[in-house]
Coordinates of C-alpha atoms in Angstrom, one line a residue:
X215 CA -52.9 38.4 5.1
X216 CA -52.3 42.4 5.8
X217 CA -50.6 44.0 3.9
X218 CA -51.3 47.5 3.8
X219 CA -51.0 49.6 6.3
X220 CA -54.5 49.7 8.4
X221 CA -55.9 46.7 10.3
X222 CA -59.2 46.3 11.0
X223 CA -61.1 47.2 14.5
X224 CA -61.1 43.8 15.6
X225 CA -57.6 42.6 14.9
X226 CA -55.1 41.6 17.7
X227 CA -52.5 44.6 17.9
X228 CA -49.7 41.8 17.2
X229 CA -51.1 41.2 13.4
X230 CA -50.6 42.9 10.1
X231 CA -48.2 45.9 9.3
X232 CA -49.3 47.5 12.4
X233 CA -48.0 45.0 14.4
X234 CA -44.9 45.3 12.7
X235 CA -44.7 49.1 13.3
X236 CA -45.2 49.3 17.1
X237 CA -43.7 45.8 18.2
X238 CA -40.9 44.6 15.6
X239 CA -39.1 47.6 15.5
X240 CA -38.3 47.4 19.2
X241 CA -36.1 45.1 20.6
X242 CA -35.0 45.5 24.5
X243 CA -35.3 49.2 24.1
X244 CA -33.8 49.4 21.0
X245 CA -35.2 51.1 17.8
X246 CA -34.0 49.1 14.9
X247 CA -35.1 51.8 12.2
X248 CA -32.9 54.4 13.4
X249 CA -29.8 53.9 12.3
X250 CA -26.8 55.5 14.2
X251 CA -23.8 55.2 11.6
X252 CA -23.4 57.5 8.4
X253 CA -23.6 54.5 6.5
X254 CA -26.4 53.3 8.1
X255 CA -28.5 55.9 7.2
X256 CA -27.7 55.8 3.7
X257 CA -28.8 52.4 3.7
X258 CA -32.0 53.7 5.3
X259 CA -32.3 56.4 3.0
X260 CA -31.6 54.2 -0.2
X261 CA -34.6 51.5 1.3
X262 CA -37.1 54.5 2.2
X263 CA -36.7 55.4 -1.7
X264 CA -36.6 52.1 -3.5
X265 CA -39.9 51.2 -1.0
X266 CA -41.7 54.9 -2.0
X267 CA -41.4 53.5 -5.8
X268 CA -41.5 50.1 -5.5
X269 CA -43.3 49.2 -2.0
X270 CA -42.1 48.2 1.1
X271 CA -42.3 43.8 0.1
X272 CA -39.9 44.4 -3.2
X273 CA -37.5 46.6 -1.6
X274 CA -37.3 44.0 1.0
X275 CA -36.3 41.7 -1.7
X276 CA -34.1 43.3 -3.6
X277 CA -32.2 43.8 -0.3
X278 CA -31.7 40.7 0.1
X279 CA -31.0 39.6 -3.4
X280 CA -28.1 42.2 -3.4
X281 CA -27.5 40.8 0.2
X282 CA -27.1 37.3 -1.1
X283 CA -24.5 38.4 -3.9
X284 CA -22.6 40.1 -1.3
X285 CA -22.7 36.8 0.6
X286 CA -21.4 34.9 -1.9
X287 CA -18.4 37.2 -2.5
X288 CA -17.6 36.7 1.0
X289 CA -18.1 33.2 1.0
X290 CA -16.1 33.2 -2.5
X291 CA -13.5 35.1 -0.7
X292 CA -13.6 32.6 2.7
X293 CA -13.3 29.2 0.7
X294 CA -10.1 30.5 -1.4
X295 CA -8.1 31.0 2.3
X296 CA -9.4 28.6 3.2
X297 CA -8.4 25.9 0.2
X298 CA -5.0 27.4 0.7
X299 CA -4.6 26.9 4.6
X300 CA -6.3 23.3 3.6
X301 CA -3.4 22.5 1.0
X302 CA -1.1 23.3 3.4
X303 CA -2.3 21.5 6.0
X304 CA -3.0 23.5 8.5
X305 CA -6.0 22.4 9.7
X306 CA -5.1 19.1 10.1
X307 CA -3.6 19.4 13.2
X308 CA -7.3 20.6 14.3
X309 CA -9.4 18.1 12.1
X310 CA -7.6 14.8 12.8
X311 CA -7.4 15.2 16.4
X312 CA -11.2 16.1 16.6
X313 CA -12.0 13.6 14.4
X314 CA -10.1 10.9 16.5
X315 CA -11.9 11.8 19.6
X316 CA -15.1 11.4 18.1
X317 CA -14.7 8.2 17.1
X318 CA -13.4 7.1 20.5
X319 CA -16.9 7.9 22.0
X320 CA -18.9 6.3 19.5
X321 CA -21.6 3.5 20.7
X322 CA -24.4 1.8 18.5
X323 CA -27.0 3.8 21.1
X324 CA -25.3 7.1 20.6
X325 CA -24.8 6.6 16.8
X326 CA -28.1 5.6 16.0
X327 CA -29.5 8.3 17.8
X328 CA -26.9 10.9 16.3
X329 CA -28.0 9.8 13.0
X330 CA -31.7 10.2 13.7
X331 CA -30.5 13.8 15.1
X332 CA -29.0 15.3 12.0
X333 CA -31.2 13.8 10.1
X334 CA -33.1 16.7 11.4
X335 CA -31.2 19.0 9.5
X336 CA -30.5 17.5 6.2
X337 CA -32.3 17.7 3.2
X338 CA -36.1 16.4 3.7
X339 CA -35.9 17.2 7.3
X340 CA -35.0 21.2 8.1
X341 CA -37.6 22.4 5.0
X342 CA -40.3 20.8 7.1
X343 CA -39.0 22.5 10.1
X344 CA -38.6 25.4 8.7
X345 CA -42.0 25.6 6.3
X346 CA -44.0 24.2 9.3
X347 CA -42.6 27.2 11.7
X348 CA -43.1 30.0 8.6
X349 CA -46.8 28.7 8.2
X350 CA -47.4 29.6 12.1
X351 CA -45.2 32.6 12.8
X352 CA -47.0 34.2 9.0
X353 CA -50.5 33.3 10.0
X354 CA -50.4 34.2 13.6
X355 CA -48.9 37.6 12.4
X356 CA -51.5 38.0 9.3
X357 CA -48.3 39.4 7.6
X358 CA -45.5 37.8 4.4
X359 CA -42.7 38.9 6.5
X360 CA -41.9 35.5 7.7
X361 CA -42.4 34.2 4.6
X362 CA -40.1 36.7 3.0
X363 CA -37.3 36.6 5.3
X364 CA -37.9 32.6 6.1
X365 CA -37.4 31.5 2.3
X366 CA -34.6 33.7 1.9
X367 CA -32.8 32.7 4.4
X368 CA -33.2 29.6 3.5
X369 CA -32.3 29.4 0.0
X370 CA -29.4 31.8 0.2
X371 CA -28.5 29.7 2.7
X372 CA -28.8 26.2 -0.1
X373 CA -27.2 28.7 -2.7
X374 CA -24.5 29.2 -0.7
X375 CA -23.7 25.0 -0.1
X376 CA -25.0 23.9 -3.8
X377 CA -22.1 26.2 -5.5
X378 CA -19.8 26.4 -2.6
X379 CA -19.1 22.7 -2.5
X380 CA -18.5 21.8 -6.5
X381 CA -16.0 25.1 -6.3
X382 CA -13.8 24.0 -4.0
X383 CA -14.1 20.3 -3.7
X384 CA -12.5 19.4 -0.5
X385 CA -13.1 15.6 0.4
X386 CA -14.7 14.3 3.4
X387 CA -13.0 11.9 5.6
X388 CA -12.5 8.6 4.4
X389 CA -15.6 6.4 4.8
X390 CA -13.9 3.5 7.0
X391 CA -14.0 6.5 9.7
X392 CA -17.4 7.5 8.9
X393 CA -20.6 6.4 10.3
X394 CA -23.4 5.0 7.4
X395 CA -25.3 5.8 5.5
X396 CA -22.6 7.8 3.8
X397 CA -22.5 11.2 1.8
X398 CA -20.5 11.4 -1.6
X399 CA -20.5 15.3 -2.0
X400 CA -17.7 17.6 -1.4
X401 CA -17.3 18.7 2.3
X402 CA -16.9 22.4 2.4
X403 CA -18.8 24.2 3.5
X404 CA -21.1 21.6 5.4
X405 CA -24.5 22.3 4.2
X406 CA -26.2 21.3 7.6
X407 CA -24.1 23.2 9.8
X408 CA -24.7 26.7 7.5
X409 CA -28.6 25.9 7.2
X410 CA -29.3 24.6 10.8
X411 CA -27.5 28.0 11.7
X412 CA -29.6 30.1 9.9
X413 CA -32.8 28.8 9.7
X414 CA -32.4 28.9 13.6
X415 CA -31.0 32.1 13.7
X416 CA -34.2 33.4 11.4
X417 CA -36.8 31.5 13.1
X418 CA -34.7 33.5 16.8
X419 CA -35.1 36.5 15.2
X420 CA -38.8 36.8 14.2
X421 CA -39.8 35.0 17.4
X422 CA -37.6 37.4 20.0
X423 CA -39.0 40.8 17.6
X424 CA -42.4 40.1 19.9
X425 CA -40.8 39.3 23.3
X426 CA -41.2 40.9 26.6
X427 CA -38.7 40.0 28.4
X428 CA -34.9 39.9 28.7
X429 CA -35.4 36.2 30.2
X430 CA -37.3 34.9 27.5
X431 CA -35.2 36.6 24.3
X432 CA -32.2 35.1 26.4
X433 CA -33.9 31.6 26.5
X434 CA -34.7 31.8 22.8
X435 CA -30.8 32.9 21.5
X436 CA -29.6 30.4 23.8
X437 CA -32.2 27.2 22.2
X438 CA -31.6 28.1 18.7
X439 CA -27.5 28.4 19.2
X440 CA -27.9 25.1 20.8
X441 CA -29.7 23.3 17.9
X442 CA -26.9 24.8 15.5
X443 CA -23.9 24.0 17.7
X444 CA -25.1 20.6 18.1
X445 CA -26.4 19.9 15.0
X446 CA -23.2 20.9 13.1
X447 CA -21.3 18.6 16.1
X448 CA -23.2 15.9 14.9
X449 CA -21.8 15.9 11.5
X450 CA -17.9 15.7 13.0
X451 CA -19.0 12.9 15.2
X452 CA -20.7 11.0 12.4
X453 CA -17.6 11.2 10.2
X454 CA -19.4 12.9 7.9
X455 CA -17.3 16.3 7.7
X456 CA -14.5 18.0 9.1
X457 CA -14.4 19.8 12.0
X458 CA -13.0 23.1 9.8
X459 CA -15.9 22.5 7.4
X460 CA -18.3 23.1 10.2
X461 CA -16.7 26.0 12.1
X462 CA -16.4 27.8 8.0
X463 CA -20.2 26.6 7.5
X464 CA -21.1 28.7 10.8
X465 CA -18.6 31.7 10.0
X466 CA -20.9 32.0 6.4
X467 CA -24.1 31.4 8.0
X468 CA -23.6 34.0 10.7
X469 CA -22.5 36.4 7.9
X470 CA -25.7 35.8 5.7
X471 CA -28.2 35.7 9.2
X472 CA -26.4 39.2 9.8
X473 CA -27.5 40.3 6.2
X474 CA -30.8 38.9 5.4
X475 CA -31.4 41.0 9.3
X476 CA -29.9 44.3 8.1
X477 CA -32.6 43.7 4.8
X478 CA -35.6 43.0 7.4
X479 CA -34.2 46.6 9.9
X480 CA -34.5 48.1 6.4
X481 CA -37.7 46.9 5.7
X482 CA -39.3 47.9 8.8
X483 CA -37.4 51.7 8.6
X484 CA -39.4 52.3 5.6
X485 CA -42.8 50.9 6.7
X486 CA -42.8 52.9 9.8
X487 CA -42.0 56.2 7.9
X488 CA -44.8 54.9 4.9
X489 CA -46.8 54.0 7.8
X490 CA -46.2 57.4 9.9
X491 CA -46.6 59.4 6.8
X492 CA -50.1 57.8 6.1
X493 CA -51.3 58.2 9.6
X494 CA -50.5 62.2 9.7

């Protein structure tokens, strides 16, 4: 893969860091290395001196690593309001309600194939989604940016489930209402509801940075919220979470895309400046 900042003669204009200079960096019209906030550009400026000593790859990481801490605050912060509404019952007028109505549309058809469904996004299923997708968009691109942002994602997003679930410990609905095979793990947050989100929200991402057209970016946001709004559905109809357990898992994985994206505009501000500086 390329990873410096000249491609050869030959290569497709798409691959390696040149690629990512002319085409990521522009998304319907918009730069994403310039940076219009005061705050902004002190991110900007921070990344373009962390990348001139350490390269543009490990700035990129330690972005996100610092993006991941600031993720779990958040989602430290989220699950303590959240426990408190949840001991006080005010979700359940939501949650039961929901949950009712799901089980008044249930069929063996439409359970078994809701089950298949989700399966989609649990544990064995979404890293060979996600792995498979990463192996394409990286080798198409002759670059470690998918890989980069792709793993993050997805662990941050795992990181986020695996210690956010043991901390606050809320149980799932009882299993005479659930759907087998069933889950013994804490509800919240619900872990394929935050990854679906994000790995979908990632894969989006890199795929609309190298669209054309407004159509086809529109087509792409609009597929990859469809996957994660049904995906976490799945898990209220199968009994297997609450409905407040899916709307907080899409609250934290929206606030960790939004991050892991801010790492990747930082990223590409300081290769295009490494990059410009080279070419002059």
């Amino acid at each position: 893969m390329t990873t410096e900042g000249k491609t050869g003669a030959n290569e497709a204009p798409e691959q390696g860091v040149t690629g990512e200079v002319s085409q990521d960096r522009f998304v319907a019209g918009q730069d994403l290395t310039r940076w219009k906030s005061p705050a902004g550009r002190a991110l900007a400026g921070g990344a373009e001196k962390v990348t001139s000593l350490l390269g543009p790859y490990a700035a990129l990481i330690i972005t996100l690593v610092v993006g991941l801490a600031i993720a779990l605050s958040l989602t430290l912060v989220f699950g303590e309001v959240y426990e408190s509404v949840t001991e006080a019952d005010g979700v359940a007028g939501l949650d039961d309600p929901v949950l009712a109505a799901a089980k008044s549309v249930r069929s063996p058809a439409l359970d078994m194939a809701t089950t298949a469904y989700t399966n989609i996004g649990g544990t064995v299923g979404m890293p060979l989604l996600a792995v498979g997708i990463m192996i394409f968009l990286a080798t198409r691109r002759r670059s470690w940016t998918p890989v980069i942002l792709m793993l993050a994602a997805g662990l941050g997003s795992l990181i986020i489930t695996v210690l956010g679930k043991p901390i606050f410990g809320r149980s799932r609905p009882d299993m005479a209402d659930a759907i087998p095979p069933y889950e013994h793990s804490a509800s919240f947050p619900s872990g394929h509801s935050l990854n679906s989100i994000v790995i979908a929200g990632i894969v989006a991402y890199l795929i609309i940075l190298r669209l054309k057209t407004t159509k086809a970016r529109v087509i792409t946001v609009l597929v990859a919220a469809a996957f994660a709004f049904t995906m976490g559905l799945s898990r209220v109809y199968l009994g297997h979470h609450w409905l407040t357990d899916v709307l907080a898992a899409w609250a934290i994985g929206i606030a960790w895309l939004a991050l892991v994206i801010t790492a990747h505009r930082l990223y590409l501000t300081g290769r295009t400046r490494r990059h410009s500086a080279v070419v002059s």
